[in-house]
XYZ file of C-alpha atoms in Angstrom:
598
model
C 5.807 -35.039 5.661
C 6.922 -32.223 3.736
C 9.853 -29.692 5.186
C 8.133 -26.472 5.549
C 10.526 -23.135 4.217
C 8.393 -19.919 5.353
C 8.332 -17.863 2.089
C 11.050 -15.742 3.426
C 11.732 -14.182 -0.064
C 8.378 -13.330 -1.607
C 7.067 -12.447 2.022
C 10.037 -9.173 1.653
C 8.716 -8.632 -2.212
C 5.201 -8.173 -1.205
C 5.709 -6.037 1.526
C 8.605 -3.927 0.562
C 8.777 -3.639 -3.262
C 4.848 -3.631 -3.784
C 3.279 -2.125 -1.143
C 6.586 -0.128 -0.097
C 5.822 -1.157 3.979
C 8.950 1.275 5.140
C 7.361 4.596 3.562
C 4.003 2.813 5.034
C 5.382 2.416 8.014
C 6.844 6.108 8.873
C 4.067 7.946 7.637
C 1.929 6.200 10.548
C 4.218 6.949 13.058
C 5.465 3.606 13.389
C 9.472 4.849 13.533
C 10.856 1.334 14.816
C 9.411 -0.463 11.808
C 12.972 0.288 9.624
C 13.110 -2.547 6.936
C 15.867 -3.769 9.371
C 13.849 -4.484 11.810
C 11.464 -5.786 9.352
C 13.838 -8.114 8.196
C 15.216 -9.514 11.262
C 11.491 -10.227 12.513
C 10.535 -12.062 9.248
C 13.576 -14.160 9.412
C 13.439 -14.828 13.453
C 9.898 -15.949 12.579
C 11.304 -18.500 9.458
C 13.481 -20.184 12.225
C 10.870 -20.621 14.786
C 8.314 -21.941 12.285
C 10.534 -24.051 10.474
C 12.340 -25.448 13.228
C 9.660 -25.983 16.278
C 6.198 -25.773 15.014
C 6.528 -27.429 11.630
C 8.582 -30.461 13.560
C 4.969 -31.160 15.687
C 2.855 -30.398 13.152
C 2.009 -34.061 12.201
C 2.163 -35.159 15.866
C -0.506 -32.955 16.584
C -2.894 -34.630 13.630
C -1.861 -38.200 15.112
C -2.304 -37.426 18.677
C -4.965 -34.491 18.503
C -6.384 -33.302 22.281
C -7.446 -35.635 25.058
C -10.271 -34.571 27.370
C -10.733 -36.159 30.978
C -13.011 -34.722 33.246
C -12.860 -30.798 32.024
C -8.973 -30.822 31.274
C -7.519 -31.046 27.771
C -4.062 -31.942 27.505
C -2.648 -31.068 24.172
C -0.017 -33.073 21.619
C 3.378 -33.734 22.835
C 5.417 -30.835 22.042
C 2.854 -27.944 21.869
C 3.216 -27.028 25.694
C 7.224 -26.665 25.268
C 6.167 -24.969 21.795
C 4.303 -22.780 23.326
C 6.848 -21.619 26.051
C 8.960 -20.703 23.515
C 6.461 -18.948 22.055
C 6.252 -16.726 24.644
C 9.800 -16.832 25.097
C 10.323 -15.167 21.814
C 8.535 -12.301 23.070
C 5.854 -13.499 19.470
C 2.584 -12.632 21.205
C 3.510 -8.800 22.033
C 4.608 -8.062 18.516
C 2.139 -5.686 17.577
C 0.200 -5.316 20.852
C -0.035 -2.020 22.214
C 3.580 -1.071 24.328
C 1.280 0.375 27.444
C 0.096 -3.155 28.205
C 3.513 -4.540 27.527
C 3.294 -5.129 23.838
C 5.887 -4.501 20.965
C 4.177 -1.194 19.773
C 4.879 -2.511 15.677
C 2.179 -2.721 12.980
C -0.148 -5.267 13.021
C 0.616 -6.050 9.494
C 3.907 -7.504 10.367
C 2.347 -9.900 12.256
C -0.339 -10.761 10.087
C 2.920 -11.751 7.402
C 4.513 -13.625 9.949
C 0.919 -15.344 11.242
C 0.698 -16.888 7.844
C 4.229 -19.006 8.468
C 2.690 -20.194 11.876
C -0.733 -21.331 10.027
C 1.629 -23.126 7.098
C 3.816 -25.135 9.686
C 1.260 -26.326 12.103
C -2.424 -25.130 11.309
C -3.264 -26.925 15.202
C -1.020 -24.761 16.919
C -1.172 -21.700 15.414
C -5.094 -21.398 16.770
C -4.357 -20.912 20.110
C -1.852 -17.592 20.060
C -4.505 -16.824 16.654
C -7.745 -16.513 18.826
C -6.053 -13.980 21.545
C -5.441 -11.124 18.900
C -9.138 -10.636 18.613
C -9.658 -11.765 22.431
C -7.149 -8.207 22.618
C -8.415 -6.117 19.704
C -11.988 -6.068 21.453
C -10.995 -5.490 24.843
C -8.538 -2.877 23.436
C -11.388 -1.226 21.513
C -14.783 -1.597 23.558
C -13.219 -2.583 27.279
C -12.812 -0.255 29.974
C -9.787 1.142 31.328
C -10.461 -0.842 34.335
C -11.047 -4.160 32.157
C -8.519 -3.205 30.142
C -5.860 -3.157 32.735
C -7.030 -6.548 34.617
C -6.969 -8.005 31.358
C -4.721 -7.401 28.739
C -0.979 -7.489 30.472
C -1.666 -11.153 30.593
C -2.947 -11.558 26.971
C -0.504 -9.535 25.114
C 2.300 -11.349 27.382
C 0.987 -14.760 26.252
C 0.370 -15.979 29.835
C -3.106 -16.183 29.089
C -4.887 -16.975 26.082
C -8.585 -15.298 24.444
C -11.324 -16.982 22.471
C -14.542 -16.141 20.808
C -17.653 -18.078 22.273
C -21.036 -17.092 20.236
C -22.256 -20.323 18.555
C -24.413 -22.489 20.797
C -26.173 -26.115 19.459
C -29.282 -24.852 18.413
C -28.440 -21.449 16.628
C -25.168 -22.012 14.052
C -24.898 -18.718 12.731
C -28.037 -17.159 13.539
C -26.942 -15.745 16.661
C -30.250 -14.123 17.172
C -31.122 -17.153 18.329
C -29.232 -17.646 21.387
C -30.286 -18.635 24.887
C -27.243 -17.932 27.072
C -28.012 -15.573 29.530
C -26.713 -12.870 31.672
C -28.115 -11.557 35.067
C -26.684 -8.585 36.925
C -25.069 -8.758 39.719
C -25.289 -6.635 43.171
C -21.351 -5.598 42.439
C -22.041 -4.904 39.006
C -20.823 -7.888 37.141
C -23.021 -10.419 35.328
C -24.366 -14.025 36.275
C -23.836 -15.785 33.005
C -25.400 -19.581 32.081
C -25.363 -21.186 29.119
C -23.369 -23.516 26.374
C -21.260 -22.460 23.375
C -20.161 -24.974 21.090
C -17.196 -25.390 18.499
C -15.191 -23.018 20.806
C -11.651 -22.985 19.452
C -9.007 -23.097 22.282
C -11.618 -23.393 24.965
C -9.810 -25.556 27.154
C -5.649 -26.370 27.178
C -2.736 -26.547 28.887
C -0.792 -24.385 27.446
C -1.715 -21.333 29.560
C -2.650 -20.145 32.848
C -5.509 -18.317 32.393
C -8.348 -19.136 29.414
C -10.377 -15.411 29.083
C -13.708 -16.077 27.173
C -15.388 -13.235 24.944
C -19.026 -14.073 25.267
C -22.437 -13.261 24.269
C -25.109 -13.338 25.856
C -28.656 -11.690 26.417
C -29.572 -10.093 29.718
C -33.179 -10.455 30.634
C -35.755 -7.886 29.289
C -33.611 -7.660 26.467
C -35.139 -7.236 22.568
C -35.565 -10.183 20.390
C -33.384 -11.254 17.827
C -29.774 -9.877 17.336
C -30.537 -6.374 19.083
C -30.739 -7.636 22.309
C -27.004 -9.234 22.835
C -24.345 -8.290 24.603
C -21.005 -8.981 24.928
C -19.004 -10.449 28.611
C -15.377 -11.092 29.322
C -15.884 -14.209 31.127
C -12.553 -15.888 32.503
C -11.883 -19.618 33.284
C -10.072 -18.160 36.555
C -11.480 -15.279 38.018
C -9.155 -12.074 38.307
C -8.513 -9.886 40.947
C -8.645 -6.063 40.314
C -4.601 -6.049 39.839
C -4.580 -8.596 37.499
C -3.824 -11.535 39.510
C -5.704 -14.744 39.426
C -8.197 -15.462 42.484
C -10.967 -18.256 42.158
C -12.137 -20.652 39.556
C -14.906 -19.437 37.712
C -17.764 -21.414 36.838
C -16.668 -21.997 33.388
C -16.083 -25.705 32.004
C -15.142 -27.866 28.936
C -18.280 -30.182 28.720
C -16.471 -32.198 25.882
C -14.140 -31.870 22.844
C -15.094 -32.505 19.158
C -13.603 -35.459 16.982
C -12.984 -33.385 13.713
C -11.735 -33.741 10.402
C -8.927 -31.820 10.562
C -6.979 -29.777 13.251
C -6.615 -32.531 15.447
C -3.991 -30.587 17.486
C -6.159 -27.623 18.307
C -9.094 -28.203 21.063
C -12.667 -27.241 20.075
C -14.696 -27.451 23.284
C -18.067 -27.135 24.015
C -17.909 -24.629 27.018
C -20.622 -24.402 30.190
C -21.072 -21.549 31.741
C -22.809 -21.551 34.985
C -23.296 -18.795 37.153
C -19.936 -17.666 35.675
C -19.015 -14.334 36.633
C -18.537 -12.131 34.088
C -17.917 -8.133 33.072
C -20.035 -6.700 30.412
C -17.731 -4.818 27.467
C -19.629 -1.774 25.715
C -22.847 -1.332 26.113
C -26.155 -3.451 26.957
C -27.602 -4.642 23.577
C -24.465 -3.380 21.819
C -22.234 -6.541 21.912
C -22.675 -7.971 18.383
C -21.604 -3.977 17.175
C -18.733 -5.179 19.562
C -18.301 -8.742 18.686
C -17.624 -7.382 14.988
C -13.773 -6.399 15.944
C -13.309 -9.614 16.794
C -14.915 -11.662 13.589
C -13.916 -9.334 11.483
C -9.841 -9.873 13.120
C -10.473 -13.181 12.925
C -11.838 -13.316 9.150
C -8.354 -12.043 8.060
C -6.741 -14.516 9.594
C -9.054 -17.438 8.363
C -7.966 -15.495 5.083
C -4.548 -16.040 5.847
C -5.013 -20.159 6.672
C -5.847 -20.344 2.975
C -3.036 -18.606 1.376
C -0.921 -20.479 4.104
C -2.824 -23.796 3.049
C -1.707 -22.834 -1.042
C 2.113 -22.531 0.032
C 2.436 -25.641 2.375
C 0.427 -27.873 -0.543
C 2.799 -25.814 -2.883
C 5.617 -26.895 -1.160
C 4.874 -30.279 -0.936
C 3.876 -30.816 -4.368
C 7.100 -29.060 -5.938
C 9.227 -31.043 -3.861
C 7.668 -34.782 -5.064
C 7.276 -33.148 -8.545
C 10.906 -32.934 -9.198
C 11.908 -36.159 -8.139
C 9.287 -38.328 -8.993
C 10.041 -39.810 -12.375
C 7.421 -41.400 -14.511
C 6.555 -41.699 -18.072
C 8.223 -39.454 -20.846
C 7.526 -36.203 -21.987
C 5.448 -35.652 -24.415
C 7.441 -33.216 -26.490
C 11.039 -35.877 -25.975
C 12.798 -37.356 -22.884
C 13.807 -35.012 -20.580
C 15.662 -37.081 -18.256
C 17.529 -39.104 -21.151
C 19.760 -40.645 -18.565
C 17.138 -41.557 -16.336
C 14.001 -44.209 -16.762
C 11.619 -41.671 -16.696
C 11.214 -38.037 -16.608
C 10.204 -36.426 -13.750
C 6.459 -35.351 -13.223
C 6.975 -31.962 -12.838
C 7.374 -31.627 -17.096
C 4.138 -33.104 -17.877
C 1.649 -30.309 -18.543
C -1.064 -31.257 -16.403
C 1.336 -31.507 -13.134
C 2.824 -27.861 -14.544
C -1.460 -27.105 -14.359
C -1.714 -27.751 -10.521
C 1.458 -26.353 -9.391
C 1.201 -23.213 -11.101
C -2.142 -22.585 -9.739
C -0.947 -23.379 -5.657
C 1.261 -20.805 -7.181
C -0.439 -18.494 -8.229
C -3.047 -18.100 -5.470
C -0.413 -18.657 -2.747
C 1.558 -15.666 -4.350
C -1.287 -13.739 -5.259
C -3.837 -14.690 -1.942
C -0.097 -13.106 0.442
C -0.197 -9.675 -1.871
C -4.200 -9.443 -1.023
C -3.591 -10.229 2.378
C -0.449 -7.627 3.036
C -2.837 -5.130 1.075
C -5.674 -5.800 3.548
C -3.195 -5.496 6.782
C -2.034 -2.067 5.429
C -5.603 -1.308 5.802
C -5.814 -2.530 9.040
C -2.479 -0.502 10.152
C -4.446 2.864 8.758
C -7.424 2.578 10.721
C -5.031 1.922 13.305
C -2.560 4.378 13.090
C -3.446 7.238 10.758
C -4.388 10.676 11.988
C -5.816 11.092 8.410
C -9.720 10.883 8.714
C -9.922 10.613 4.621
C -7.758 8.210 4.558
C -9.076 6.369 7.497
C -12.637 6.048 5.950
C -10.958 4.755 2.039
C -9.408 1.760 4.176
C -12.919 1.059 6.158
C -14.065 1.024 2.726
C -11.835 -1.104 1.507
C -12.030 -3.531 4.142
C -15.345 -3.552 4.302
C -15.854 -4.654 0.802
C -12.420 -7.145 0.656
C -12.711 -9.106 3.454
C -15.878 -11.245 3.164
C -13.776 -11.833 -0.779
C -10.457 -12.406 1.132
C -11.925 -14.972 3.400
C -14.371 -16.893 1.363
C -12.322 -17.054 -1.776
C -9.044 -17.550 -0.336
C -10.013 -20.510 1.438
C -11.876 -21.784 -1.249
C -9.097 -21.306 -3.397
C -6.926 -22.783 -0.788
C -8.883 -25.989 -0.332
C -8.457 -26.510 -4.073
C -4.615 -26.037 -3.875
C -4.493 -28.681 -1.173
C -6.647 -31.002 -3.214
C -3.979 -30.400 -6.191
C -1.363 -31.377 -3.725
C -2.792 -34.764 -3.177
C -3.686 -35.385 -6.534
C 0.317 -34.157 -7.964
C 1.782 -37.154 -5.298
C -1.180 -39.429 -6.298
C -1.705 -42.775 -4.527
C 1.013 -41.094 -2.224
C -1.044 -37.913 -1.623
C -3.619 -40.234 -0.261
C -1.297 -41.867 2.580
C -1.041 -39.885 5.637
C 2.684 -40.587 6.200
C 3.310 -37.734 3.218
C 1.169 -35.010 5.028
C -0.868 -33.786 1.711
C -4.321 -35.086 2.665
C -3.690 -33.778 6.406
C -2.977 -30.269 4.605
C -6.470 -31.049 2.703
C -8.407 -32.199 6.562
C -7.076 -29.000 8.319
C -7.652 -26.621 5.487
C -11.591 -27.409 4.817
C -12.364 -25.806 8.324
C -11.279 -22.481 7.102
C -14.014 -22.686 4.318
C -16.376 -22.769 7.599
C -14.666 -20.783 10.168
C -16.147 -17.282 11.060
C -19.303 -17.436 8.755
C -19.134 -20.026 5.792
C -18.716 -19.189 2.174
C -22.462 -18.733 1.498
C -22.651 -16.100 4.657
C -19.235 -14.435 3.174
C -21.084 -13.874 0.001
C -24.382 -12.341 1.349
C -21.996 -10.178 2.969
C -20.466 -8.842 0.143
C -23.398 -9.042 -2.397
C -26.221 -8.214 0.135
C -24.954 -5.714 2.952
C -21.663 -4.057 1.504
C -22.270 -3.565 -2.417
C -26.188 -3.516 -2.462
C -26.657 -1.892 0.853
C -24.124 0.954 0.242
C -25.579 1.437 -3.386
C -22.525 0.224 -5.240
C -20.451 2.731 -3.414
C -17.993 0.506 -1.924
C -16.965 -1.614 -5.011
C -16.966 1.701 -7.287
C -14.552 2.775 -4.587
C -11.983 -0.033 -5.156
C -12.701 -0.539 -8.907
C -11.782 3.325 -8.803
C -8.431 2.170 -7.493
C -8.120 -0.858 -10.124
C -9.163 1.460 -13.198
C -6.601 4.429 -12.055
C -4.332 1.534 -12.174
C -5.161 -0.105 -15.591
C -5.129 3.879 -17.041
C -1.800 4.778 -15.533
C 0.028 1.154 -17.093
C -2.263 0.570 -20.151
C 0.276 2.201 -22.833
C 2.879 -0.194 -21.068
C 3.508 -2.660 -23.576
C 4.070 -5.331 -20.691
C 0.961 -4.571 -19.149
C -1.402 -3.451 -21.760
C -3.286 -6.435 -21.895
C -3.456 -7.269 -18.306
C -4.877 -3.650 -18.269
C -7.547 -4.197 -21.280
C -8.302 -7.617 -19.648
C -8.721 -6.149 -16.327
C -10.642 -3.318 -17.090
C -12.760 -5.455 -19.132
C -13.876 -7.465 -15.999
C -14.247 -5.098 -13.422
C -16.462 -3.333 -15.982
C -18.719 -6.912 -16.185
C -18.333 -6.547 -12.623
C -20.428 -3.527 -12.239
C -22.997 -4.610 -14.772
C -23.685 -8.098 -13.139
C -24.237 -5.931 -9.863
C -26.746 -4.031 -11.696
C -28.414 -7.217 -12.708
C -28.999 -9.070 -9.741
C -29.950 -6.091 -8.160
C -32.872 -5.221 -10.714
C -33.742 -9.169 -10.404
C -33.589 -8.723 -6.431
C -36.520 -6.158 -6.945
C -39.202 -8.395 -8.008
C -37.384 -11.814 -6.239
C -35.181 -11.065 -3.077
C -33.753 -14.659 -3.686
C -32.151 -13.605 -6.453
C -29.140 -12.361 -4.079
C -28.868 -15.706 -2.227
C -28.666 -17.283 -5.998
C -26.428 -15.215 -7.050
C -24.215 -14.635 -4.157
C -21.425 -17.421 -4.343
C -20.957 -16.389 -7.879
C -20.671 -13.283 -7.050
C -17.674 -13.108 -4.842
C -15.949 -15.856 -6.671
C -16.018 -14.016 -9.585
C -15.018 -10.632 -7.759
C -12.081 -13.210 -5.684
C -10.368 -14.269 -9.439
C -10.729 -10.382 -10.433
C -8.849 -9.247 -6.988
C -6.537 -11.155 -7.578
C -5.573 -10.154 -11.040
C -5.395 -7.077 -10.074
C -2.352 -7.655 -7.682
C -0.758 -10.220 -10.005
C -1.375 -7.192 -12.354
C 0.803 -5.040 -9.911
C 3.035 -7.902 -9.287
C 4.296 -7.979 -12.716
C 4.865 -4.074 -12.905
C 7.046 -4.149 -10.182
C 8.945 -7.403 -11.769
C 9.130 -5.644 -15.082
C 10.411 -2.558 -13.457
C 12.778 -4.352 -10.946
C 14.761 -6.226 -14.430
C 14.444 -3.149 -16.290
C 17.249 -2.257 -13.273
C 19.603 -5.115 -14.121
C 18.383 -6.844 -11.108
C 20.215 -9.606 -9.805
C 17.980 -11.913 -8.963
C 16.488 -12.528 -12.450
C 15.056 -15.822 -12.103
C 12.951 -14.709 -9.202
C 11.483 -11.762 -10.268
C 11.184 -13.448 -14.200
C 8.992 -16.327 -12.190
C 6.667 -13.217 -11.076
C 5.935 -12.210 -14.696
C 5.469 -15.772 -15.878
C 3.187 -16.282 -12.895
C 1.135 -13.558 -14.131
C 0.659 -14.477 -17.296
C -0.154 -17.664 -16.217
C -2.817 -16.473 -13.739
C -4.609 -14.264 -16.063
C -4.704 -17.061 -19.218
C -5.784 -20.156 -16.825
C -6.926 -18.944 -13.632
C -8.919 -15.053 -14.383
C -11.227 -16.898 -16.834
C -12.820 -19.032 -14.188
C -14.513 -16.305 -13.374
C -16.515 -16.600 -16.592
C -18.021 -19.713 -15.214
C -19.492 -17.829 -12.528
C -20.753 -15.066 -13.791
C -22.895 -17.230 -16.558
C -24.455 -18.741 -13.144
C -25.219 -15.126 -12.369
C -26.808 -14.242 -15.335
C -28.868 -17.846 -15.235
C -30.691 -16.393 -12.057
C -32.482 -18.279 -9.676
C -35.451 -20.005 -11.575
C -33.732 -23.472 -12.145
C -32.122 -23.364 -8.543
C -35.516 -22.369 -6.630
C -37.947 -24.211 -8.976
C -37.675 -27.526 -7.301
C -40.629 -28.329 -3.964
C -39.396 -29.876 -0.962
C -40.973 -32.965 -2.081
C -39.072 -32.678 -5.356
C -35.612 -33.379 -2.834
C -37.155 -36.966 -1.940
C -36.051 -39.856 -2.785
């Protein structure tokens, strides 16, 4: 199994030196946030991660969950993991300080969230689901709700999920049957099943509190008529304390693929009691805090996935020896040279590089978004990061992971027949990882997203706002002679960016499936430009930092090798996809049902 090291060092870069978190931080108000702080958190949060979570992490895939008659008893280890958890006072970080939270920016904890997702995937799902469980309650509950509620959750005591799936339905929650009848008190009867619910069942916590959908009777048709229920495993008491159990219950747990250590539960409700949140027929407007908390962090599982392959890989790479390089013997005193010379190895780890590197600066970008909308008392600059986040997150999720799978499939291939045996952990990092591709709306619902609702609906409006952004950019640097041809490159494809758009949209006109063709391509392509756009940045602030007689030369020359690297072997990927674009739908919707038989 590979020795996890959180990226300690290139976590500080990304936060401090390009996206300059301390000024960040004070201009929101958040005065505690001093990059001492900053720096103690990020290195308390190494040690945990390091030293408890990434020590169970291939327990948990041996082990996984055991289910016997409604109870799931995790791995050994997670429980006293857990404890410690809490312990480290890790689930109040950024949680609000009236409820007994931290009060700090939820970007910091989105950094150190990736580290938790790196070391143990498994484990880091049950703390990962109670953020959202908090940010809706925190944003649509009532003060009443809020205070039975969220004490408990931001202390870690209890834990949150997200139940909307049920067998029938997938992602076409429009679909659902669970129901919801009121109550004489005012609460809500609620019966029904929910499948592939993440954390549904453990015992790591006291108290499981359930975020649920459901329709109430008389209710329209379709997606309109759903609301939204805080439904408890215990029930709670009006100051917080636990009374009854609830008529909640784990029906089963799924044999997966990957994430053995995490429980995904197929959850009963009957006549569970449970207290609507917003209003009737408004819970999927409510629901969205939580998927759209929770695509962020899916986000963050892939550029965690690229490190820990990364890792892995770099590690075996250097001390692997076999055959000689191609160019003379490396390793003259040796029998072989090690792997890591050979071009094609130097192909694989460059690009976990790469994405891992470049996937964190997206990420950190996207959290500094978050912390505005947050934070700021700035209503311009409120509605630029909606914008923003609006348009990059369906991109962040679905290409990062995608991305991310591929790094983990490099990983296995760079420690060959090796990568294949579980023993070395690479094809675990390859089982856990392919979830995220599917988590929270799959790649193909990402991209309809994007192409469909954000950048068609809004008219082009939201991507001319962030290619605005990357051009001011590309003008500012493009006399740079370092950066003038990431800046002529760059321009170049955010330009084909906007004419592709244009495209597909005057194809949609006479075919609407011209969007569903053309949608995967789409946000690939818009994924590799995103990213060169920070790598872009990346290298300005390397170039500037050695123009200062830095003394850590090697680290920040890696960034501008990187960089180069990215944009002449990973940007022009994107080339592939947009000639899919351009090749439309005909070939991909000419084919009869019949024509799939065999």
């Amino acid at each position: 199994m590979p020795e996890y090291k959180a990226p300690v060092r290139d976590t500080k870069f990304v936060m401090q030196e390009l996206l300059n978190c301390e000024q960040h931080y004070q201009t929101l108000g958040y005065e505690d946030a001093s990059i001492d702080m900053v720096d103690a958190i990020i290195s308390e949060a190494a040690k945990f991660n390091e030293q408890v979570l990434a020590p169970i992490n291939q327990i948990g895939d041996q082990q996984g969950c055991s289910w016997n008659d409604g109870e799931v008893t995790t791995p050994d280890g997670f429980k006293e993991a857990y404890h410690q958890y809490i312990e480290g006072g890790w689930p109040t970080l950024s949680q609000p300080v009236e409820f007994g939270g931290q009060g700090l920016p939820s970007s910091l904890n989105t950094a150190i969230g990736e580290f938790s997702s790196a070391a143990n995937h498994s484990f880091a799902m049950y703390p990962g689901l109670s953020h959202g469980c908090m940010a809706t309650l925190e944003g649509h509950g009532s003060e009443q709700l809020k205070q039975m509620f969220l004490p408990k959750l931001v202390e870690g005591s209890w834990t949150g999920t997200m139940c909307l799936t049920e067998a029938h339905c997938g992602t076409d929650l429009g679909m659902l049957r669970s129901k919801a009848e009121l109550n004489d008190d005012g609460t809500y009867r609620i019966n029904g099943s929910k499948i592939f619910i993440s954390a549904g069942e453990h015992d790591l916590s006291d108290n499981i509190i359930h975020v649920v959908i459901a329709r109430i009777p008389g209710s329209p048709a379709g997606t309109r008529g759903i609301s939204l229920f805080i439904v408890p495993k215990f029930n709670v008491n009006d100051d917080g304390s636990i009374s009854d159990k609830n008529g909640v219950s784990c029906g089963s747990i799924e044999h997966k693929m990957g994430i053995n250590g995490s429980s995904t539960c197929v959850i009963n409700f009957d006549n569970a009691t449970g207290h609507l949140i917003g209003e009737v027929n408004r819970g999927l407007h409510c629901m969205f805090t939580f998927m759209n908390a929770a695509r962020l962090g899916v986000a963050n599982e892939g550029v965690a996935a690229a490190e820990a392959s990364f890792q892995g890989s770099l590690a075996y790479a250097k001390d692997r020896l076999q055959m000689r390089s191609m160019s003379g013997p490396k390793n003259p005193d040796g029998p072989a040279d090690p792997i890591i010379v050979h071009p094609d190895v130097r192909r694989m780890l460059l690009t976990q590089k790469s994405i891992s590197e470049g996937g964190r600066a997206l990420i950190a970008y996207l959290s500094q978004q978050v912390d505005i909308v947050q934070a700021s008392n700035d209503d311009a600059e409120i509605a630029k990061a909606e914008a923003n986040l609006a348009l990059l997150t369906p991109i962040a999720k679905a290409f990062l992971t995608e991305v991310g799978l591929e790094c983990t499939s490099h990983g296995v291939q760079i420690l060959g027949g090796h990568g294949f045996i579980k023993e070395w952990g690479m094809e675990q990092l390859m089982r856990d990882t392919k979830i995220s591709c599917l988590y929270e709306g799959t790649t193909g619902i990402q991209a309809l997203d994007l192409l469909g609702r954000k950048v068609l609906g809004s008219k082009g409006e939201l991507l001319k706002s962030f290619a605005s952004e990357i051009a001011s950019f590309c003008y500012a640097n493009g006399q740079d002679p370092a950066l003038s041809n990431y800046c002529l490159t760059l321009g170049g494809y955010v330009e084909e960016l906007g004419k592709y758009t244009q495209e597909i949209a005057a194809k949609a006109m006479k075919n609407p499936d011209e969007v569903g063709a053309a949608s995967v391509d789409y946000l690939m392509y818009a994924g590799y430009v995103t990213l060169a756009y920070f790598w872009a940045r990346m290298a300005k602030v390397a170039n500037e930092k050695l123009a200062q007689d830095s003394t850590e030369t090697a680290f920040y020359q890696a960034k501008i090798k990187t960089a180069k690297f990215y944009f002449d072997r990973i940007l022009p990927s994107a080339k592939g996809h947009a000639a899919c674009m351009e090749n439309g739908a005909e070939s991909m919707m000419a084919h009869t049902v019949e024509d799939f038989a065999f």
